Amino acid sequence: MAEIKSSGRPIDQLLEKVLCMNILSSDYFRDLLRLKTYHEVIDEIYVTVTHVEPWMTGNCRGPSTAFCLLYKFFTMKLTVKQMHGLLKHPDSPYIRAVGFLYLRYVADPKTLWSWYEPYLKDEEEFSPGSNGRMTTMGVYVRDLLLGQYYFDTLFPRIPVPVMRTIVTNLENMKLPTKHCGVTGENTRGSEESARRPPSVKASLSVSFGQRAPHRASTRDSSPVRRAVTPSYDRDDSRRSPNRHRSQSRELSDREYPERERDRERDRERDRERYRDRSRDRDRDRDRDRERDRDRDRDRERDRVRDRRYDYDRRSRDSYRRDYDRRDREEYSRSSRRSRSRSRSQSRSIYEHSGHDQSRSSPSRHENKEKTSASSNLAKLKDLYGDLSNQKDDAGNDKGSSRASGTEEVIRLGGSTWR
């Protein structure tokens, strides 16, 4: 979503310098750093804001909670959708008032009319100041457009052509074009501004002539008070209507002291609720921090255990590998020794057996040939009969041929006859 079209001014130049410095140095604004989202700031406005003046009332003269939360919105740079959510918020009129103030300070003056026009006749009632004076939201919005001062604080200046256009549009809508006074006087130097110190530092300054801004004696000794009161004392008939309005407000406060007590009781209840929330938040933060420390401790313990387990496993694996390597080396050495021993024994046996064979082979061969020849002769006799019984007249030739045949048969059979 797009951001609101702004005037282009830095944040520290939107408010008056004194008010801006007091907001940045206040403890409440520092505590607002815990708020991170838009909805958390809205909830804080709903709980704590009871008026939309820039300064606190009573004994304390610091910046109001409304303007501290407004400055918080300055730092968040709201979008168009978030601004519509502020202006139409149904829970509290002070949430809407803070939204209108944001637009008056931040938005481009040329876009103010388009933002404010739907709410110029809004009838929701609330009290923008701490005096309890009620007004409608439409009158409050018109005073924001037409006024240059807001409860004695200076607004960013609207250019003259833009202001003329705003006045013309109000006349066309048949609405008042004059400042109504619900956001303070439209000029400085009024009774209200004389009673209020210009800053917290000035309110506590001895050189300024006062120690406590809420005491009548010190207010009378204020140089601003002395500069303003003689004009009223010289001629009562020349007193302005502003004087009558301030007197009527003081009388109404005296007539209704219970209302002020109730308001103070409500503020005290809100402060107590805020302190309780702060204590609960601190307790939750401490509990979360302790839980995070326990989780980190457990994680570190698991990490140390895993490292120890990895170290033990690596040591066991290395020991097993060394042991296996030693076994393999021992086995290889023993096998080499056994092979060399068996090889030497086989060589010696072979040499011995070869030598014996070389000595006994001639006689064994001769005996073998003799036995094979006799066995072959016996088989031939069985097969063909004995040739010695034939007639003697066969002659010598036949005898010689028979002898040669016998020799050929013996030679053919040889040692391979089986």
Tab-separated table of C-alpha atoms in Angstrom:
chain	number	residue	atom	x	y	z
A	1	MET	CA	0.000	0.000	0.000
A	2	ALA	CA	1.303	3.476	-0.850
A	3	GLU	CA	2.346	5.928	1.817
A	4	ILE	CA	0.529	9.200	2.431
A	5	LYS	CA	1.694	12.025	0.192
A	6	SER	CA	3.682	14.172	2.609
A	7	SER	CA	4.878	17.761	2.578
A	8	GLY	CA	8.519	16.586	2.469
A	9	ARG	CA	9.568	18.078	5.819
A	10	PRO	CA	11.872	16.114	8.169
A	11	ILE	CA	10.306	14.665	11.301
A	12	ASP	CA	12.155	16.988	13.663
A	13	GLN	CA	10.756	20.033	11.810
A	14	LEU	CA	7.088	19.054	11.936
A	15	LEU	CA	6.608	20.081	15.576
A	16	GLU	CA	7.949	23.110	17.404
A	17	LYS	CA	11.510	22.589	18.535
A	18	VAL	CA	10.767	22.838	22.265
A	19	LEU	CA	7.932	20.309	22.062
A	20	CYS	CA	9.966	17.986	19.850
A	21	MET	CA	12.952	18.044	22.244
A	22	ASN	CA	10.738	17.338	25.236
A	23	ILE	CA	9.066	14.405	23.467
A	24	LEU	CA	12.389	12.822	22.508
A	25	SER	CA	13.769	13.223	26.045
A	26	SER	CA	10.692	11.899	27.881
A	27	ASP	CA	10.743	8.508	29.577
A	28	TYR	CA	7.328	7.624	28.203
A	29	PHE	CA	8.469	8.058	24.601
A	30	ARG	CA	11.516	5.873	25.277
A	31	ASP	CA	9.186	3.228	26.632
A	32	LEU	CA	7.195	3.374	23.394
A	33	LEU	CA	10.144	1.778	21.595
A	34	ARG	CA	8.705	-1.578	22.649
A	35	LEU	CA	5.704	-0.967	20.349
A	36	LYS	CA	6.545	-2.388	16.933
A	37	THR	CA	3.236	-2.500	15.059
A	38	TYR	CA	0.489	-0.077	14.087
A	39	HIS	CA	-2.169	-1.961	16.098
A	40	GLU	CA	-0.071	-1.876	19.285
A	41	VAL	CA	0.120	1.943	19.079
A	42	ILE	CA	-3.664	2.117	18.585
A	43	ASP	CA	-4.202	-0.027	21.694
A	44	GLU	CA	-1.875	2.273	23.639
A	45	ILE	CA	-3.903	5.324	22.523
A	46	TYR	CA	-7.113	3.619	23.609
A	47	VAL	CA	-5.718	2.908	27.090
A	48	THR	CA	-3.776	6.057	27.969
A	49	VAL	CA	-5.020	9.090	26.001
A	50	THR	CA	-7.661	11.275	27.691
A	51	HIS	CA	-7.060	14.514	25.740
A	52	VAL	CA	-5.151	15.617	22.664
A	53	GLU	CA	-3.367	18.684	23.995
A	54	PRO	CA	0.380	18.811	23.353
A	55	TRP	CA	1.300	19.259	27.059
A	56	MET	CA	0.300	17.364	30.159
A	57	THR	CA	-1.906	19.016	32.761
A	58	GLY	CA	-1.567	19.296	36.519
A	59	ASN	CA	1.766	19.388	38.324
A	60	CYS	CA	3.724	17.822	35.495
A	61	ARG	CA	4.451	19.886	32.394
A	62	GLY	CA	5.933	17.250	30.108
A	63	PRO	CA	4.638	16.308	26.664
A	64	SER	CA	1.281	14.566	26.638
A	65	THR	CA	0.831	10.897	25.879
A	66	ALA	CA	-1.192	11.820	22.770
A	67	PHE	CA	1.692	13.744	21.195
A	68	CYS	CA	4.244	11.106	22.190
A	69	LEU	CA	2.131	8.510	20.378
A	70	LEU	CA	1.661	10.952	17.483
A	71	TYR	CA	5.453	11.239	17.177
A	72	LYS	CA	5.607	7.435	17.267
A	73	PHE	CA	3.323	7.428	14.230
A	74	PHE	CA	5.668	9.959	12.575
A	75	THR	CA	8.487	7.426	12.817
A	76	MET	CA	6.320	4.610	11.392
A	77	LYS	CA	5.231	6.516	8.212
A	78	LEU	CA	1.629	5.395	7.934
A	79	THR	CA	0.082	4.184	4.696
A	80	VAL	CA	-3.212	5.293	3.146
A	81	LYS	CA	-4.978	2.146	4.330
A	82	GLN	CA	-3.731	2.605	7.899
A	83	MET	CA	-4.846	6.247	7.889
A	84	HIS	CA	-8.371	5.312	6.805
A	85	GLY	CA	-8.384	2.796	9.659
A	86	LEU	CA	-7.451	5.576	12.116
A	87	LEU	CA	-10.020	8.090	10.858
A	88	LYS	CA	-12.873	5.541	10.934
A	89	HIS	CA	-11.923	3.758	14.155
A	90	PRO	CA	-15.082	3.038	16.200
A	91	ASP	CA	-13.530	2.440	19.635
A	92	SER	CA	-12.347	5.885	20.712
A	93	PRO	CA	-12.637	9.438	19.322
A	94	TYR	CA	-9.087	10.137	20.526
A	95	ILE	CA	-7.746	7.547	18.064
A	96	ARG	CA	-9.487	9.477	15.280
A	97	ALA	CA	-8.234	12.815	16.630
A	98	VAL	CA	-4.634	11.568	16.574
A	99	GLY	CA	-5.190	10.525	12.936
A	100	PHE	CA	-6.429	14.020	11.995
A	101	LEU	CA	-3.436	15.566	13.778
A	102	TYR	CA	-1.092	13.273	11.843
A	103	LEU	CA	-2.557	14.520	8.566
A	104	ARG	CA	-2.350	18.171	9.671
A	105	TYR	CA	1.360	17.833	10.432
A	106	VAL	CA	2.563	15.380	7.785
A	107	ALA	CA	0.280	15.465	4.731
A	108	ASP	CA	0.751	17.755	1.765
A	109	PRO	CA	-1.475	20.859	2.337
A	110	LYS	CA	-3.001	20.400	-1.135
A	111	THR	CA	-4.417	17.006	-0.043
A	112	LEU	CA	-5.879	18.115	3.307
A	113	TRP	CA	-9.297	18.995	1.910
A	114	SER	CA	-9.712	15.584	0.267
A	115	TRP	CA	-8.861	13.913	3.582
A	116	TYR	CA	-10.992	16.137	5.846
A	117	GLU	CA	-14.085	16.705	3.676
A	118	PRO	CA	-15.965	13.461	4.594
A	119	TYR	CA	-15.682	14.325	8.321
A	120	LEU	CA	-16.605	18.036	8.375
A	121	LYS	CA	-20.153	17.228	9.557
A	122	ASP	CA	-19.245	14.356	11.908
A	123	GLU	CA	-21.410	14.498	15.045
A	124	GLU	CA	-19.352	12.323	17.420
A	125	GLU	CA	-18.726	14.256	20.658
A	126	PHE	CA	-15.513	14.287	22.679
A	127	SER	CA	-13.330	16.660	24.687
A	128	PRO	CA	-10.114	17.558	22.824
A	129	GLY	CA	-8.733	19.579	25.754
A	130	SER	CA	-8.131	18.742	29.385
A	131	ASN	CA	-10.792	21.211	30.564
A	132	GLY	CA	-13.649	18.852	29.727
A	133	ARG	CA	-15.259	21.133	27.138
A	134	MET	CA	-17.203	18.934	24.704
A	135	THR	CA	-17.394	19.472	20.959
A	136	THR	CA	-18.093	17.464	17.822
A	137	MET	CA	-15.544	15.866	15.554
A	138	GLY	CA	-16.660	18.014	12.627
A	139	VAL	CA	-15.982	21.271	14.512
A	140	TYR	CA	-12.610	19.913	15.642
A	141	VAL	CA	-11.648	19.074	12.049
A	142	ARG	CA	-12.677	22.562	10.825
A	143	ASP	CA	-10.543	24.189	13.531
A	144	LEU	CA	-7.573	22.066	12.437
A	145	LEU	CA	-8.013	23.408	8.898
A	146	LEU	CA	-8.615	27.053	9.792
A	147	GLY	CA	-6.330	27.529	12.799
A	148	GLN	CA	-2.644	28.336	12.791
A	149	TYR	CA	-2.192	27.519	16.505
A	150	TYR	CA	-3.170	24.342	18.330
A	151	PHE	CA	-3.348	24.796	22.134
A	152	ASP	CA	-0.561	27.368	21.936
A	153	THR	CA	1.505	25.179	19.600
A	154	LEU	CA	2.289	26.221	16.043
A	155	PHE	CA	0.929	24.199	13.114
A	156	PRO	CA	2.759	23.936	9.766
A	157	ARG	CA	1.650	26.856	7.612
A	158	ILE	CA	-0.904	26.229	4.865
A	159	PRO	CA	-0.175	28.229	1.672
A	160	VAL	CA	-2.516	31.137	1.003
A	161	PRO	CA	-3.942	29.779	-2.302
A	162	VAL	CA	-4.741	26.467	-0.614
A	163	MET	CA	-6.389	28.271	2.312
A	164	ARG	CA	-8.540	30.301	-0.073
A	165	THR	CA	-9.699	27.095	-1.729
A	166	ILE	CA	-10.555	25.602	1.680
A	167	VAL	CA	-12.589	28.675	2.689
A	168	THR	CA	-14.448	28.660	-0.628
A	169	ASN	CA	-15.310	24.990	-0.233
A	170	LEU	CA	-16.584	25.588	3.317
A	171	GLU	CA	-18.808	28.415	2.058
A	172	ASN	CA	-20.195	26.167	-0.639
A	173	MET	CA	-21.045	23.597	2.029
A	174	LYS	CA	-22.645	26.400	4.137
A	175	LEU	CA	-20.249	25.742	7.057
A	176	PRO	CA	-18.528	28.337	9.272
A	177	THR	CA	-15.297	29.744	7.920
A	178	LYS	CA	-14.034	31.145	11.244
A	179	HIS	CA	-12.044	29.441	13.971
A	180	CYS	CA	-14.352	28.186	16.754
A	181	GLY	CA	-11.760	27.913	19.547
A	182	VAL	CA	-12.097	24.226	20.431
A	183	THR	CA	-8.350	23.759	19.776
A	184	GLY	CA	-7.259	26.779	21.798
A	185	GLU	CA	-6.914	30.375	20.754
A	186	ASN	CA	-5.851	31.266	17.256
A	187	THR	CA	-3.321	33.849	18.513
A	188	ARG	CA	-0.614	33.786	21.133
A	189	GLY	CA	-0.679	36.009	24.207
A	190	SER	CA	-4.006	34.808	25.583
A	191	GLU	CA	-4.702	34.063	29.218
A	192	GLU	CA	-4.183	30.382	28.704
A	193	SER	CA	-0.800	30.879	27.079
A	194	ALA	CA	0.253	33.268	29.863
A	195	ARG	CA	-0.505	30.636	32.465
A	196	ARG	CA	1.302	27.855	30.644
A	197	PRO	CA	5.119	27.966	30.578
A	198	PRO	CA	6.653	27.697	27.107
A	199	SER	CA	8.652	24.591	28.013
A	200	VAL	CA	9.472	22.177	30.793
A	201	LYS	CA	12.891	23.743	31.235
A	202	ALA	CA	11.357	27.176	31.566
A	203	SER	CA	8.762	25.925	34.043
A	204	LEU	CA	11.515	24.718	36.403
A	205	SER	CA	13.891	27.616	35.825
A	206	VAL	CA	14.619	29.996	38.702
A	207	SER	CA	15.574	32.760	36.293
A	208	PHE	CA	12.130	32.492	34.740
A	209	GLY	CA	10.671	33.495	38.110
A	210	GLN	CA	8.813	30.346	39.115
A	211	ARG	CA	9.437	26.946	40.685
A	212	ALA	CA	6.138	25.154	40.172
A	213	PRO	CA	3.857	26.135	37.273
A	214	HIS	CA	0.710	24.989	39.058
A	215	ARG	CA	1.011	27.409	42.011
A	216	ALA	CA	-0.779	30.746	41.815
A	217	SER	CA	1.991	32.647	43.600
A	218	THR	CA	4.623	31.611	41.123
A	219	ARG	CA	2.291	32.224	38.186
A	220	ASP	CA	1.800	35.791	39.328
A	221	SER	CA	5.577	36.281	39.403
A	222	SER	CA	5.999	35.046	35.826
A	223	PRO	CA	7.322	37.724	33.419
A	224	VAL	CA	4.832	36.530	30.814
A	225	ARG	CA	2.080	37.001	33.355
A	226	ARG	CA	3.340	40.503	34.190
A	227	ALA	CA	3.455	41.401	30.511
A	228	VAL	CA	-0.148	40.360	29.918
A	229	THR	CA	-2.066	41.270	33.099
A	230	PRO	CA	-1.643	45.105	33.098
A	231	SER	CA	-3.796	45.439	29.985
A	232	TYR	CA	-6.632	43.718	31.840
A	233	ASP	CA	-6.154	45.691	35.052
A	234	ARG	CA	-6.172	49.117	33.380
A	235	ASP	CA	-9.518	48.815	31.670
A	236	ASP	CA	-12.015	46.102	32.569
A	237	SER	CA	-14.290	47.154	29.765
A	238	ARG	CA	-11.612	46.251	27.207
A	239	ARG	CA	-11.308	42.659	28.303
A	240	SER	CA	-11.593	40.258	25.400
A	241	PRO	CA	-14.163	37.455	25.138
A	242	ASN	CA	-11.288	35.057	25.637
A	243	ARG	CA	-11.005	36.361	29.204
A	244	HIS	CA	-14.693	35.649	29.827
A	245	ARG	CA	-14.331	32.162	28.414
A	246	SER	CA	-11.362	31.352	30.651
A	247	GLN	CA	-13.200	32.689	33.716
A	248	SER	CA	-16.248	30.602	32.874
A	249	ARG	CA	-14.043	27.529	32.571
A	250	GLU	CA	-12.489	28.221	35.992
A	251	LEU	CA	-15.921	28.671	37.524
A	252	SER	CA	-17.135	25.437	36.002
A	253	ASP	CA	-14.111	23.655	37.419
A	254	ARG	CA	-14.851	25.034	40.874
A	255	GLU	CA	-18.497	24.108	40.592
A	256	TYR	CA	-17.706	20.545	39.615
A	257	PRO	CA	-14.715	19.406	41.675
A	258	GLU	CA	-15.960	15.853	41.697
A	259	ARG	CA	-15.548	15.645	37.935
A	260	GLU	CA	-11.900	16.589	38.275
A	261	ARG	CA	-11.426	14.031	41.049
A	262	ASP	CA	-13.068	11.347	38.942
A	263	ARG	CA	-10.872	12.258	36.022
A	264	GLU	CA	-7.780	12.117	38.200
A	265	ARG	CA	-8.918	8.783	39.609
A	266	ASP	CA	-9.352	7.440	36.081
A	267	ARG	CA	-5.906	8.650	35.118
A	268	GLU	CA	-4.438	7.018	38.219
A	269	ARG	CA	-6.223	3.790	37.345
A	270	ASP	CA	-4.866	3.943	33.823
A	271	ARG	CA	-1.362	4.555	35.127
A	272	GLU	CA	-1.691	1.631	37.515
A	273	ARG	CA	-2.915	-0.556	34.666
A	274	TYR	CA	0.007	0.576	32.559
A	275	ARG	CA	2.459	-0.251	35.368
A	276	ASP	CA	0.878	-3.684	35.752
A	277	ARG	CA	1.241	-4.284	32.038
A	278	SER	CA	4.861	-3.180	32.216
A	279	ARG	CA	5.556	-5.560	35.097
A	280	ASP	CA	3.853	-8.419	33.282
A	281	ARG	CA	5.794	-7.620	30.148
A	282	ASP	CA	9.089	-7.535	32.066
A	283	ARG	CA	8.208	-10.832	33.745
A	284	ASP	CA	7.399	-12.416	30.388
A	285	ARG	CA	10.612	-11.047	28.925
A	286	ASP	CA	12.657	-12.501	31.807
A	287	ARG	CA	10.898	-15.842	31.413
A	288	ASP	CA	11.601	-15.883	27.691
A	289	ARG	CA	15.217	-14.955	28.303
A	290	GLU	CA	15.600	-17.757	30.873
A	291	ARG	CA	13.982	-20.211	28.455
A	292	ASP	CA	16.385	-19.130	25.724
A	293	ARG	CA	19.347	-19.612	28.062
A	294	ASP	CA	18.143	-23.117	28.990
A	295	ARG	CA	17.680	-23.971	25.320
A	296	ASP	CA	21.176	-22.706	24.489
A	297	ARG	CA	22.616	-24.680	27.389
A	298	ASP	CA	20.911	-27.882	26.246
A	299	ARG	CA	22.040	-27.297	22.687
A	300	GLU	CA	25.642	-26.785	23.812
A	301	ARG	CA	25.473	-29.941	25.938
A	302	ASP	CA	24.183	-31.937	22.961
A	303	ARG	CA	26.917	-30.482	20.782
A	304	VAL	CA	29.635	-31.478	23.300
A	305	ARG	CA	28.165	-34.972	23.576
A	306	ASP	CA	28.088	-35.346	19.804
A	307	ARG	CA	31.688	-34.210	19.505
A	308	ARG	CA	32.757	-36.677	22.217
A	309	TYR	CA	30.855	-39.478	20.496
A	310	ASP	CA	32.453	-38.633	17.143
A	311	TYR	CA	35.890	-38.587	18.744
A	312	ASP	CA	35.338	-41.968	20.410
A	313	ARG	CA	34.004	-43.464	17.184
A	314	ARG	CA	36.949	-42.145	15.176
A	315	SER	CA	39.394	-43.468	17.773
A	316	ARG	CA	37.702	-46.894	17.700
A	317	ASP	CA	37.739	-46.960	13.918
A	318	SER	CA	41.400	-45.963	13.760
A	319	TYR	CA	42.299	-48.612	16.358
A	320	ARG	CA	40.349	-51.250	14.399
A	321	ARG	CA	42.027	-50.240	11.164
A	322	ASP	CA	45.471	-50.405	12.794
A	323	TYR	CA	44.654	-53.785	14.284
A	324	ASP	CA	43.424	-55.156	10.932
A	325	ARG	CA	46.465	-53.799	9.155
A	326	ARG	CA	48.780	-55.440	11.689
A	327	ASP	CA	46.887	-58.731	11.279
A	328	ARG	CA	47.146	-58.572	7.513
A	329	GLU	CA	50.838	-57.772	7.665
A	330	GLU	CA	51.475	-60.603	10.120
A	331	TYR	CA	49.453	-62.988	7.976
A	332	SER	CA	51.280	-61.962	4.816
A	333	ARG	CA	54.642	-62.426	6.501
A	334	SER	CA	53.696	-65.847	7.852
A	335	SER	CA	52.310	-66.932	4.460
A	336	ARG	CA	55.471	-65.808	2.716
A	337	ARG	CA	57.565	-67.755	5.223
A	338	SER	CA	55.415	-70.871	4.789
A	339	ARG	CA	55.522	-70.623	0.982
A	340	SER	CA	59.264	-70.163	0.981
A	341	ARG	CA	59.666	-73.128	3.349
A	342	SER	CA	57.399	-75.382	1.275
A	343	ARG	CA	59.113	-74.280	-1.921
A	344	SER	CA	62.517	-75.147	-0.507
A	345	GLN	CA	61.280	-78.543	0.724
A	346	SER	CA	59.667	-79.356	-2.628
A	347	ARG	CA	62.821	-78.371	-4.467
A	348	SER	CA	64.966	-80.592	-2.247
A	349	ILE	CA	62.557	-83.538	-2.659
A	350	TYR	CA	62.463	-83.092	-6.405
A	351	GLU	CA	66.201	-82.945	-6.668
A	352	HIS	CA	66.590	-86.104	-4.566
A	353	SER	CA	63.941	-88.006	-6.487
A	354	GLY	CA	65.377	-86.915	-9.815
A	355	HIS	CA	68.847	-88.146	-8.820
A	356	ASP	CA	67.496	-91.566	-7.812
A	357	GLN	CA	65.516	-91.859	-10.998
A	358	SER	CA	68.555	-91.004	-13.058
A	359	ARG	CA	70.439	-93.869	-11.386
A	360	SER	CA	67.712	-96.520	-11.580
A	361	SER	CA	66.159	-95.681	-14.970
A	362	PRO	CA	68.495	-97.790	-17.311
A	363	SER	CA	68.059	-101.084	-15.520
A	364	ARG	CA	64.323	-100.546	-15.055
A	365	HIS	CA	63.971	-99.813	-18.765
A	366	GLU	CA	65.844	-102.958	-19.763
A	367	ASN	CA	63.786	-105.121	-17.423
A	368	LYS	CA	60.619	-103.562	-18.714
A	369	GLU	CA	61.516	-104.258	-22.322
A	370	LYS	CA	62.310	-107.866	-21.488
A	371	THR	CA	59.029	-108.450	-19.680
A	372	SER	CA	57.051	-106.774	-22.456
A	373	ALA	CA	58.764	-108.912	-25.148
A	374	SER	CA	58.131	-112.196	-23.301
A	375	SER	CA	54.509	-111.270	-22.665
A	376	ASN	CA	53.989	-110.432	-26.321
A	377	LEU	CA	55.574	-113.731	-27.393
A	378	ALA	CA	53.314	-115.660	-25.086
A	379	LYS	CA	50.248	-113.957	-26.474
A	380	LEU	CA	51.280	-114.713	-30.056
A	381	LYS	CA	51.838	-118.358	-29.224
A	382	ASP	CA	48.367	-118.521	-27.708
A	383	LEU	CA	46.866	-116.867	-30.749
A	384	TYR	CA	48.673	-118.661	-33.616
A	385	GLY	CA	50.045	-121.744	-32.002
A	386	ASP	CA	53.654	-122.876	-31.501
A	387	LEU	CA	55.625	-122.687	-34.717
A	388	SER	CA	58.433	-124.992	-33.509
A	389	ASN	CA	56.351	-128.120	-34.261
A	390	GLN	CA	56.215	-127.420	-38.014
A	391	LYS	CA	58.188	-129.454	-40.452
A	392	ASP	CA	61.931	-129.136	-40.586
A	393	ASP	CA	61.875	-129.011	-44.377
A	394	ALA	CA	60.749	-125.455	-44.315
A	395	GLY	CA	64.406	-124.721	-44.612
A	396	ASN	CA	66.659	-122.214	-43.206
A	397	ASP	CA	64.983	-119.509	-45.151
A	398	LYS	CA	61.731	-120.097	-43.433
A	399	GLY	CA	63.450	-120.335	-40.103
A	400	SER	CA	65.260	-117.129	-40.715
A	401	SER	CA	62.069	-115.523	-41.899
A	402	ARG	CA	60.251	-116.827	-38.835
A	403	ALA	CA	62.970	-115.431	-36.633
A	404	SER	CA	62.836	-112.120	-38.391
A	405	GLY	CA	59.000	-112.098	-38.096
A	406	THR	CA	59.239	-112.816	-34.450
A	407	GLU	CA	61.657	-110.031	-34.041
A	408	GLU	CA	59.343	-107.719	-36.012
A	409	VAL	CA	56.398	-108.656	-33.846
A	410	ILE	CA	58.388	-108.056	-30.730
A	411	ARG	CA	59.621	-104.792	-32.138
A	412	LEU	CA	56.143	-103.722	-33.123
A	413	GLY	CA	54.747	-104.442	-29.737
A	414	GLY	CA	57.585	-102.889	-27.869
A	415	SER	CA	57.002	-101.342	-24.550
A	416	THR	CA	53.605	-99.907	-25.578
A	417	TRP	CA	51.786	-103.304	-25.638
A	418	ARG	CA	49.186	-103.666	-23.017
